[in-house]
Amino acid sequence: MATRTFFSTKQQEIIVAAIREAERNTSGEIRVHLDEKCPNDPKSRAIEVFNEQKMYQTELRNGVLFYVATTDRKFAIIGDKGIDALVPANFWEEVRDAVLVHFRANQFAEGLVAGIHMAGQKLKTYFPVQHDDTDELTNDISFQNKAEE
Ligand code: CA
Ligand code: CA
């Protein structure tokens, strides 16, 4: 299934709204990327996407990427080095587990929304939102490069 139609327009709106809501609590910048296939390790691919999308362009290096390969059913969450330097080791595992509960029931939009919400709540301890917060990284979902489709 093509990544752009994996979620309905309504589901995409709900996911973007969840990101916007999470970013009200934290200066962390959350994004979602969908690939169709991921032949290799999803975490490695997530790091590649993170760099392609220039997600390191945040002042506090606190970008977060939720990565999903829709056909291959692979998932990863990664955070930039500002986050890794501060959060407990199991930080992302807890979020990942909450997401996977929904994914296993084929509730992909719900899973991402739950994960985004949880990430926002957890991140605000380490990266509370600032009064002059800006949207450093767009909240829009990104899709795999055209060349790969
Ligand atoms: Ca922000
Ligand atoms: Ca954002």
CSV table of N, CA and C and ligand atoms in Angstrom, one decimal:
chain,number,residue,atom,x,y,z
A,1,MET,N,0.8,-1.2,0.0
A,1,MET,CA,0.0,0.0,0.0
A,1,MET,C,0.9,1.3,0.0
A,2,ALA,N,0.5,2.2,-0.9
A,2,ALA,CA,1.3,3.4,-0.9
A,2,ALA,C,1.2,4.2,0.4
A,3,THR,N,2.3,4.8,0.8
A,3,THR,CA,2.4,5.4,2.1
A,3,THR,C,1.4,6.6,2.2
A,4,ARG,N,1.1,7.3,1.1
A,4,ARG,CA,0.3,8.4,1.2
A,4,ARG,C,-1.2,8.1,1.5
A,5,THR,N,-1.6,6.8,1.2
A,5,THR,CA,-3.0,6.4,1.4
A,5,THR,C,-3.1,5.5,2.6
A,6,PHE,N,-2.0,5.2,3.2
A,6,PHE,CA,-2.0,4.3,4.3
A,6,PHE,C,-3.0,4.8,5.4
A,7,PHE,N,-2.9,6.1,5.7
A,7,PHE,CA,-3.8,6.7,6.6
A,7,PHE,C,-4.8,7.6,5.8
A,8,SER,N,-6.0,7.6,6.2
A,8,SER,CA,-7.0,8.5,5.6
A,8,SER,C,-6.6,9.9,5.9
A,9,THR,N,-7.2,10.8,5.2
A,9,THR,CA,-7.0,12.3,5.4
A,9,THR,C,-7.3,12.6,6.9
A,10,LYS,N,-8.4,12.1,7.4
A,10,LYS,CA,-8.9,12.3,8.7
A,10,LYS,C,-7.8,11.8,9.7
A,11,GLN,N,-7.3,10.6,9.5
A,11,GLN,CA,-6.3,10.0,10.4
A,11,GLN,C,-5.0,10.9,10.4
A,12,GLN,N,-4.7,11.3,9.2
A,12,GLN,CA,-3.5,12.2,9.1
A,12,GLN,C,-3.7,13.5,9.9
A,13,GLU,N,-4.9,14.0,9.9
A,13,GLU,CA,-5.2,15.2,10.6
A,13,GLU,C,-5.1,15.0,12.1
A,14,ILE,N,-5.6,13.8,12.5
A,14,ILE,CA,-5.5,13.4,13.9
A,14,ILE,C,-4.1,13.3,14.4
A,15,ILE,N,-3.3,12.7,13.6
A,15,ILE,CA,-1.9,12.5,14.0
A,15,ILE,C,-1.1,13.8,14.1
A,16,VAL,N,-1.4,14.7,13.1
A,16,VAL,CA,-0.7,16.0,13.1
A,16,VAL,C,-1.2,16.8,14.3
A,17,ALA,N,-2.5,16.7,14.6
A,17,ALA,CA,-3.1,17.4,15.8
A,17,ALA,C,-2.4,16.9,17.1
A,18,ALA,N,-2.1,15.6,17.1
A,18,ALA,CA,-1.5,15.0,18.3
A,18,ALA,C,0.0,15.6,18.5
A,19,ILE,N,0.6,15.8,17.3
A,19,ILE,CA,2.0,16.4,17.4
A,19,ILE,C,1.9,17.8,17.9
A,20,ARG,N,0.9,18.5,17.4
A,20,ARG,CA,0.8,19.9,17.8
A,20,ARG,C,0.5,20.0,19.3
A,21,GLU,N,-0.4,19.1,19.7
A,21,GLU,CA,-0.7,19.1,21.1
A,21,GLU,C,0.5,18.7,22.0
A,22,ALA,N,1.2,17.7,21.6
A,22,ALA,CA,2.4,17.3,22.4
A,22,ALA,C,3.4,18.5,22.4
A,23,GLU,N,3.6,19.2,21.4
A,23,GLU,CA,4.6,20.3,21.3
A,23,GLU,C,4.1,21.5,22.1
A,24,ARG,N,2.9,21.5,22.6
A,24,ARG,CA,2.5,22.5,23.5
A,24,ARG,C,3.1,22.3,24.9
A,25,ASN,N,3.5,21.1,25.2
A,25,ASN,CA,4.1,20.7,26.5
A,25,ASN,C,5.6,20.7,26.5
A,26,THR,N,6.2,20.6,25.3
A,26,THR,CA,7.7,20.4,25.3
A,26,THR,C,8.3,21.2,24.1
A,27,SER,N,9.5,21.5,24.3
A,27,SER,CA,10.2,22.2,23.1
A,27,SER,C,10.7,21.1,22.2
A,28,GLY,N,10.6,19.8,22.6
A,28,GLY,CA,11.0,18.7,21.6
A,28,GLY,C,10.1,18.8,20.4
A,29,GLU,N,10.7,18.4,19.3
A,29,GLU,CA,10.0,18.5,18.0
A,29,GLU,C,9.8,17.1,17.4
A,30,ILE,N,8.5,16.8,17.3
A,30,ILE,CA,8.1,15.4,17.0
A,30,ILE,C,7.7,15.4,15.5
A,31,ARG,N,8.2,14.3,14.8
A,31,ARG,CA,7.7,14.1,13.4
A,31,ARG,C,7.4,12.7,13.2
A,32,VAL,N,6.6,12.4,12.1
A,32,VAL,CA,6.3,11.1,11.7
A,32,VAL,C,6.7,10.9,10.3
A,33,HIS,N,7.3,9.8,10.0
A,33,HIS,CA,7.7,9.4,8.6
A,33,HIS,C,7.2,8.0,8.3
A,34,LEU,N,6.6,7.9,7.1
A,34,LEU,CA,6.2,6.6,6.6
A,34,LEU,C,7.0,6.2,5.4
A,35,ASP,N,7.5,5.0,5.4
A,35,ASP,CA,8.0,4.4,4.2
A,35,ASP,C,7.1,3.2,3.9
A,36,GLU,N,7.2,2.7,2.7
A,36,GLU,CA,6.4,1.5,2.4
A,36,GLU,C,7.2,0.3,2.9
A,37,LYS,N,8.4,0.2,2.4
A,37,LYS,CA,9.2,-1.0,2.7
A,37,LYS,C,10.5,-0.5,3.5
A,38,CYS,N,11.0,-1.5,4.3
A,38,CYS,CA,12.2,-1.2,5.0
A,38,CYS,C,12.9,-2.6,5.1
A,39,PRO,N,13.8,-2.8,4.1
A,39,PRO,CA,14.5,-4.1,4.0
A,39,PRO,C,15.4,-4.4,5.2
A,40,ASN,N,15.9,-3.3,5.8
A,40,ASN,CA,16.9,-3.5,6.8
A,40,ASN,C,16.4,-3.1,8.2
A,41,ASP,N,17.3,-2.8,9.1
A,41,ASP,CA,16.9,-2.4,10.4
A,41,ASP,C,16.2,-1.1,10.4
A,42,PRO,N,15.0,-1.0,11.0
A,42,PRO,CA,14.2,0.2,11.0
A,42,PRO,C,14.9,1.4,11.7
A,43,LYS,N,15.6,1.1,12.7
A,43,LYS,CA,16.3,2.1,13.5
A,43,LYS,C,17.4,2.8,12.6
A,44,SER,N,18.1,2.0,11.8
A,44,SER,CA,19.1,2.6,10.9
A,44,SER,C,18.4,3.4,9.8
A,45,ARG,N,17.3,3.0,9.3
A,45,ARG,CA,16.6,3.7,8.3
A,45,ARG,C,16.0,5.0,9.0
A,46,ALA,N,15.6,4.9,10.2
A,46,ALA,CA,15.0,6.1,10.9
A,46,ALA,C,16.1,7.2,11.0
A,47,ILE,N,17.3,6.7,11.3
A,47,ILE,CA,18.5,7.7,11.4
A,47,ILE,C,18.7,8.4,10.1
A,48,GLU,N,18.6,7.6,9.0
A,48,GLU,CA,18.8,8.1,7.7
A,48,GLU,C,17.8,9.2,7.4
A,49,VAL,N,16.5,8.8,7.7
A,49,VAL,CA,15.4,9.8,7.4
A,49,VAL,C,15.6,11.0,8.3
A,50,PHE,N,16.0,10.8,9.5
A,50,PHE,CA,16.2,12.0,10.4
A,50,PHE,C,17.2,12.9,9.8
A,51,ASN,N,18.3,12.4,9.2
A,51,ASN,CA,19.3,13.3,8.6
A,51,ASN,C,18.8,13.9,7.3
A,52,GLU,N,18.1,13.1,6.5
A,52,GLU,CA,17.5,13.6,5.2
A,52,GLU,C,16.6,14.7,5.4
A,53,GLN,N,15.8,14.6,6.5
A,53,GLN,CA,14.8,15.6,6.8
A,53,GLN,C,15.4,16.8,7.6
A,54,LYS,N,16.7,16.7,7.8
A,54,LYS,CA,17.4,17.8,8.6
A,54,LYS,C,16.8,18.0,9.9
A,55,MET,N,16.4,16.9,10.6
A,55,MET,CA,15.7,17.0,11.9
A,55,MET,C,16.7,17.4,13.0
A,56,TYR,N,18.0,17.5,12.7
A,56,TYR,CA,19.0,18.0,13.7
A,56,TYR,C,19.0,19.5,13.8
A,57,GLN,N,18.2,20.1,12.9
A,57,GLN,CA,18.1,21.6,13.0
A,57,GLN,C,17.2,22.1,14.1
A,58,THR,N,17.5,21.7,15.3
A,58,THR,CA,16.7,22.3,16.4
A,58,THR,C,17.8,22.8,17.4
A,59,GLU,N,17.4,23.9,18.1
A,59,GLU,CA,18.4,24.5,19.0
A,59,GLU,C,18.9,23.6,20.1
A,60,LEU,N,18.0,22.8,20.6
A,60,LEU,CA,18.4,21.9,21.7
A,60,LEU,C,18.7,20.5,21.3
A,61,ARG,N,18.7,20.3,20.0
A,61,ARG,CA,18.9,18.9,19.5
A,61,ARG,C,17.9,17.9,20.1
A,62,ASN,N,16.7,18.3,20.0
A,62,ASN,CA,15.6,17.5,20.7
A,62,ASN,C,14.5,17.1,19.7
A,63,GLY,N,14.9,16.8,18.5
A,63,GLY,CA,14.0,16.3,17.5
A,63,GLY,C,13.7,14.8,17.8
A,64,VAL,N,12.4,14.4,17.5
A,64,VAL,CA,12.0,13.0,17.7
A,64,VAL,C,11.3,12.5,16.5
A,65,LEU,N,11.7,11.3,16.0
A,65,LEU,CA,11.1,10.7,14.8
A,65,LEU,C,10.4,9.4,15.1
A,66,PHE,N,9.2,9.3,14.8
A,66,PHE,CA,8.4,8.1,14.7
A,66,PHE,C,8.5,7.6,13.3
A,67,TYR,N,9.1,6.4,13.1
A,67,TYR,CA,9.3,5.9,11.8
A,67,TYR,C,8.5,4.6,11.6
A,68,VAL,N,7.7,4.5,10.5
A,68,VAL,CA,6.9,3.3,10.3
A,68,VAL,C,7.1,2.9,8.8
A,69,ALA,N,7.4,1.6,8.6
A,69,ALA,CA,7.4,1.0,7.3
A,69,ALA,C,6.0,0.3,7.2
A,70,THR,N,5.2,0.8,6.3
A,70,THR,CA,3.8,0.4,6.3
A,70,THR,C,3.5,-1.0,5.8
A,71,THR,N,4.2,-1.4,4.8
A,71,THR,CA,4.0,-2.7,4.2
A,71,THR,C,4.8,-3.8,5.0
A,72,ASP,N,6.0,-3.4,5.4
A,72,ASP,CA,6.9,-4.3,6.1
A,72,ASP,C,6.6,-4.4,7.6
A,73,ARG,N,5.7,-3.5,8.0
A,73,ARG,CA,5.3,-3.5,9.5
A,73,ARG,C,6.5,-3.4,10.4
A,74,LYS,N,7.3,-2.4,10.1
A,74,LYS,CA,8.5,-2.1,11.0
A,74,LYS,C,8.3,-0.7,11.6
A,75,PHE,N,8.9,-0.6,12.8
A,75,PHE,CA,8.6,0.6,13.6
A,75,PHE,C,9.9,1.0,14.4
A,76,ALA,N,10.2,2.2,14.5
A,76,ALA,CA,11.3,2.7,15.3
A,76,ALA,C,11.0,4.1,15.8
A,77,ILE,N,11.5,4.5,17.0
A,77,ILE,CA,11.5,5.8,17.5
A,77,ILE,C,12.9,6.2,17.8
A,78,ILE,N,13.3,7.4,17.3
A,78,ILE,CA,14.6,7.9,17.7
A,78,ILE,C,14.6,9.3,18.1
A,79,GLY,N,15.5,9.7,19.0
A,79,GLY,CA,15.6,11.1,19.4
A,79,GLY,C,17.0,11.6,19.2
A,80,ASP,N,17.1,12.9,19.0
A,80,ASP,CA,18.4,13.5,18.7
A,80,ASP,C,19.3,13.4,19.9
A,81,LYS,N,20.6,13.8,19.8
A,81,LYS,CA,21.6,13.7,20.8
A,81,LYS,C,21.3,14.5,22.1
A,82,GLY,N,20.6,15.6,21.9
A,82,GLY,CA,20.2,16.4,23.1
A,82,GLY,C,19.3,15.6,24.0
A,83,ILE,N,18.4,14.8,23.4
A,83,ILE,CA,17.5,13.9,24.2
A,83,ILE,C,18.3,12.7,24.8
A,84,ASP,N,19.1,12.1,24.0
A,84,ASP,CA,19.8,10.9,24.5
A,84,ASP,C,20.7,11.2,25.6
A,85,ALA,N,21.2,12.5,25.7
A,85,ALA,CA,22.1,12.8,26.8
A,85,ALA,C,21.4,13.0,28.1
A,86,LEU,N,20.1,13.2,28.1
A,86,LEU,CA,19.3,13.5,29.3
A,86,LEU,C,18.4,12.4,29.8
A,87,VAL,N,17.8,11.7,28.9
A,87,VAL,CA,16.7,10.8,29.3
A,87,VAL,C,17.2,9.4,29.8
A,88,PRO,N,16.4,8.7,30.6
A,88,PRO,CA,16.8,7.4,31.0
A,88,PRO,C,16.9,6.4,29.8
A,89,ALA,N,17.6,5.4,30.0
A,89,ALA,CA,17.9,4.4,28.9
A,89,ALA,C,16.6,3.8,28.4
A,90,ASN,N,15.6,3.6,29.2
A,90,ASN,CA,14.4,2.9,28.8
A,90,ASN,C,13.3,3.9,28.3
A,91,PHE,N,13.7,5.1,28.1
A,91,PHE,CA,12.8,6.2,27.7
A,91,PHE,C,12.0,5.8,26.5
A,92,TRP,N,12.7,5.5,25.4
A,92,TRP,CA,12.0,5.2,24.2
A,92,TRP,C,11.3,3.8,24.1
A,93,GLU,N,11.9,2.9,24.9
A,93,GLU,CA,11.3,1.6,24.9
A,93,GLU,C,9.8,1.6,25.5
A,94,GLU,N,9.6,2.5,26.5
A,94,GLU,CA,8.3,2.6,27.1
A,94,GLU,C,7.3,3.2,26.1
A,95,VAL,N,7.8,4.1,25.3
A,95,VAL,CA,6.9,4.7,24.3
A,95,VAL,C,6.7,3.7,23.2
A,96,ARG,N,7.7,3.0,22.8
A,96,ARG,CA,7.6,2.1,21.7
A,96,ARG,C,6.6,1.0,22.1
A,97,ASP,N,6.7,0.5,23.3
A,97,ASP,CA,5.8,-0.6,23.8
A,97,ASP,C,4.4,-0.2,23.7
A,98,ALA,N,4.1,1.1,24.1
A,98,ALA,CA,2.7,1.6,24.1
A,98,ALA,C,2.2,1.7,22.7
A,99,VAL,N,3.1,2.1,21.8
A,99,VAL,CA,2.7,2.1,20.3
A,99,VAL,C,2.4,0.7,19.8
A,100,LEU,N,3.3,-0.2,20.1
A,100,LEU,CA,3.2,-1.5,19.5
A,100,LEU,C,1.9,-2.3,20.0
A,101,VAL,N,1.4,-2.0,21.2
A,101,VAL,CA,0.2,-2.6,21.6
A,101,VAL,C,-0.9,-2.3,20.6
A,102,HIS,N,-1.0,-1.0,20.1
A,102,HIS,CA,-2.0,-0.6,19.1
A,102,HIS,C,-1.7,-1.2,17.8
A,103,PHE,N,-0.4,-1.2,17.4
A,103,PHE,CA,0.0,-1.7,16.1
A,103,PHE,C,-0.4,-3.2,15.9
A,104,ARG,N,-0.2,-3.9,17.0
A,104,ARG,CA,-0.5,-5.4,16.9
A,104,ARG,C,-2.0,-5.6,16.7
A,105,ALA,N,-2.8,-4.6,17.0
A,105,ALA,CA,-4.2,-4.7,16.8
A,105,ALA,C,-4.6,-4.0,15.5
A,106,ASN,N,-3.6,-3.7,14.7
A,106,ASN,CA,-3.8,-3.0,13.4
A,106,ASN,C,-4.3,-1.6,13.6
A,107,GLN,N,-4.1,-1.0,14.7
A,107,GLN,CA,-4.6,0.3,15.0
A,107,GLN,C,-3.4,1.3,14.9
A,108,PHE,N,-3.1,1.6,13.6
A,108,PHE,CA,-1.8,2.3,13.4
A,108,PHE,C,-1.9,3.8,13.8
A,109,ALA,N,-3.0,4.4,13.4
A,109,ALA,CA,-3.1,5.9,13.7
A,109,ALA,C,-3.2,6.0,15.2
A,110,GLU,N,-4.0,5.1,15.9
A,110,GLU,CA,-4.2,5.2,17.3
A,110,GLU,C,-2.9,5.0,18.0
A,111,GLY,N,-2.1,4.1,17.5
A,111,GLY,CA,-0.8,3.8,18.1
A,111,GLY,C,0.2,5.0,18.0
A,112,LEU,N,0.2,5.6,16.9
A,112,LEU,CA,1.0,6.8,16.7
A,112,LEU,C,0.6,7.9,17.7
A,113,VAL,N,-0.8,8.1,17.7
A,113,VAL,CA,-1.3,9.2,18.6
A,113,VAL,C,-1.0,8.9,20.0
A,114,ALA,N,-1.1,7.6,20.4
A,114,ALA,CA,-0.7,7.3,21.8
A,114,ALA,C,0.7,7.5,22.1
A,115,GLY,N,1.6,7.1,21.1
A,115,GLY,CA,3.0,7.3,21.3
A,115,GLY,C,3.4,8.8,21.3
A,116,ILE,N,2.8,9.6,20.5
A,116,ILE,CA,3.1,11.0,20.4
A,116,ILE,C,2.7,11.7,21.7
A,117,HIS,N,1.5,11.3,22.2
A,117,HIS,CA,1.0,11.9,23.4
A,117,HIS,C,2.0,11.5,24.6
A,118,MET,N,2.4,10.3,24.6
A,118,MET,CA,3.3,9.8,25.7
A,118,MET,C,4.6,10.5,25.6
A,119,ALA,N,5.1,10.6,24.4
A,119,ALA,CA,6.4,11.3,24.2
A,119,ALA,C,6.3,12.7,24.7
A,120,GLY,N,5.2,13.4,24.3
A,120,GLY,CA,5.1,14.8,24.8
A,120,GLY,C,5.1,14.9,26.3
A,121,GLN,N,4.4,14.0,26.9
A,121,GLN,CA,4.3,14.0,28.4
A,121,GLN,C,5.7,13.7,29.0
A,122,LYS,N,6.4,12.8,28.5
A,122,LYS,CA,7.7,12.4,29.0
A,122,LYS,C,8.7,13.5,28.8
A,123,LEU,N,8.7,14.1,27.6
A,123,LEU,CA,9.7,15.0,27.2
A,123,LEU,C,9.6,16.3,27.9
A,124,LYS,N,8.4,16.6,28.4
A,124,LYS,CA,8.3,18.0,29.1
A,124,LYS,C,9.1,18.1,30.3
A,125,THR,N,9.4,16.9,31.0
A,125,THR,CA,10.3,17.0,32.1
A,125,THR,C,11.7,17.5,31.8
A,126,TYR,N,12.2,17.0,30.6
A,126,TYR,CA,13.6,17.3,30.2
A,126,TYR,C,13.6,18.5,29.3
A,127,PHE,N,12.6,18.7,28.6
A,127,PHE,CA,12.5,19.9,27.6
A,127,PHE,C,11.2,20.6,27.8
A,128,PRO,N,11.0,21.3,28.9
A,128,PRO,CA,9.7,22.1,29.0
A,128,PRO,C,9.6,23.1,27.9
A,129,VAL,N,8.4,23.3,27.5
A,129,VAL,CA,8.2,24.3,26.5
A,129,VAL,C,8.6,25.7,26.9
A,130,GLN,N,9.2,26.5,26.1
A,130,GLN,CA,9.6,27.8,26.4
A,130,GLN,C,8.5,28.8,26.0
A,131,HIS,N,8.5,30.0,26.6
A,131,HIS,CA,7.5,31.0,26.3
A,131,HIS,C,7.6,31.5,24.9
A,132,ASP,N,8.9,31.4,24.4
A,132,ASP,CA,9.1,31.9,23.0
A,132,ASP,C,9.2,30.8,22.0
A,133,ASP,N,8.6,29.7,22.3
A,133,ASP,CA,8.7,28.5,21.5
A,133,ASP,C,8.3,28.7,20.1
A,134,THR,N,9.1,28.2,19.1
A,134,THR,CA,8.7,28.2,17.7
A,134,THR,C,8.6,26.8,17.2
A,135,ASP,N,7.9,26.6,16.1
A,135,ASP,CA,7.7,25.3,15.5
A,135,ASP,C,9.0,25.0,14.6
A,136,GLU,N,10.0,24.5,15.2
A,136,GLU,CA,11.3,24.4,14.5
A,136,GLU,C,11.2,23.3,13.4
A,137,LEU,N,10.4,22.3,13.6
A,137,LEU,CA,10.3,21.3,12.6
A,137,LEU,C,8.8,21.1,12.3
A,138,THR,N,8.4,21.1,11.0
A,138,THR,CA,7.0,21.0,10.6
A,138,THR,C,6.4,19.8,11.2
A,139,ASN,N,5.1,19.9,11.5
A,139,ASN,CA,4.4,18.8,12.1
A,139,ASN,C,3.8,17.8,11.1
A,140,ASP,N,3.9,18.2,9.8
A,140,ASP,CA,3.4,17.4,8.8
A,140,ASP,C,4.1,16.0,8.7
A,141,ILE,N,3.3,15.0,8.3
A,141,ILE,CA,3.9,13.7,8.1
A,141,ILE,C,4.7,13.7,6.9
A,142,SER,N,5.8,13.0,6.9
A,142,SER,CA,6.6,12.9,5.6
A,142,SER,C,6.5,11.5,5.1
A,143,PHE,N,6.6,11.4,3.8
A,143,PHE,CA,6.5,10.1,3.1
A,143,PHE,C,7.8,9.8,2.3
A,144,GLN,N,7.9,8.5,2.0
A,144,GLN,CA,9.1,8.1,1.4
A,144,GLN,C,9.4,8.9,0.1
A,145,ASN,N,10.7,8.9,-0.3
A,145,ASN,CA,11.1,9.7,-1.5
A,145,ASN,C,10.4,9.1,-2.7
A,146,LYS,N,10.0,9.9,-3.6
A,146,LYS,CA,9.3,9.5,-4.8
A,146,LYS,C,10.1,8.4,-5.6
A,147,ALA,N,11.4,8.6,-5.6
A,147,ALA,CA,12.3,7.7,-6.3
A,147,ALA,C,12.1,6.2,-5.8
A,148,GLU,N,11.7,6.1,-4.6
A,148,GLU,CA,11.5,4.7,-4.1
A,148,GLU,C,10.2,4.1,-4.3
A,149,GLU,N,9.2,4.9,-4.8
A,149,GLU,CA,7.9,4.4,-4.9
A,149,GLU,C,7.7,3.6,-6.2
B,1,CA,CA,8.7,23.9,19.2
B,2,CA,CA,6.8,20.7,15.2
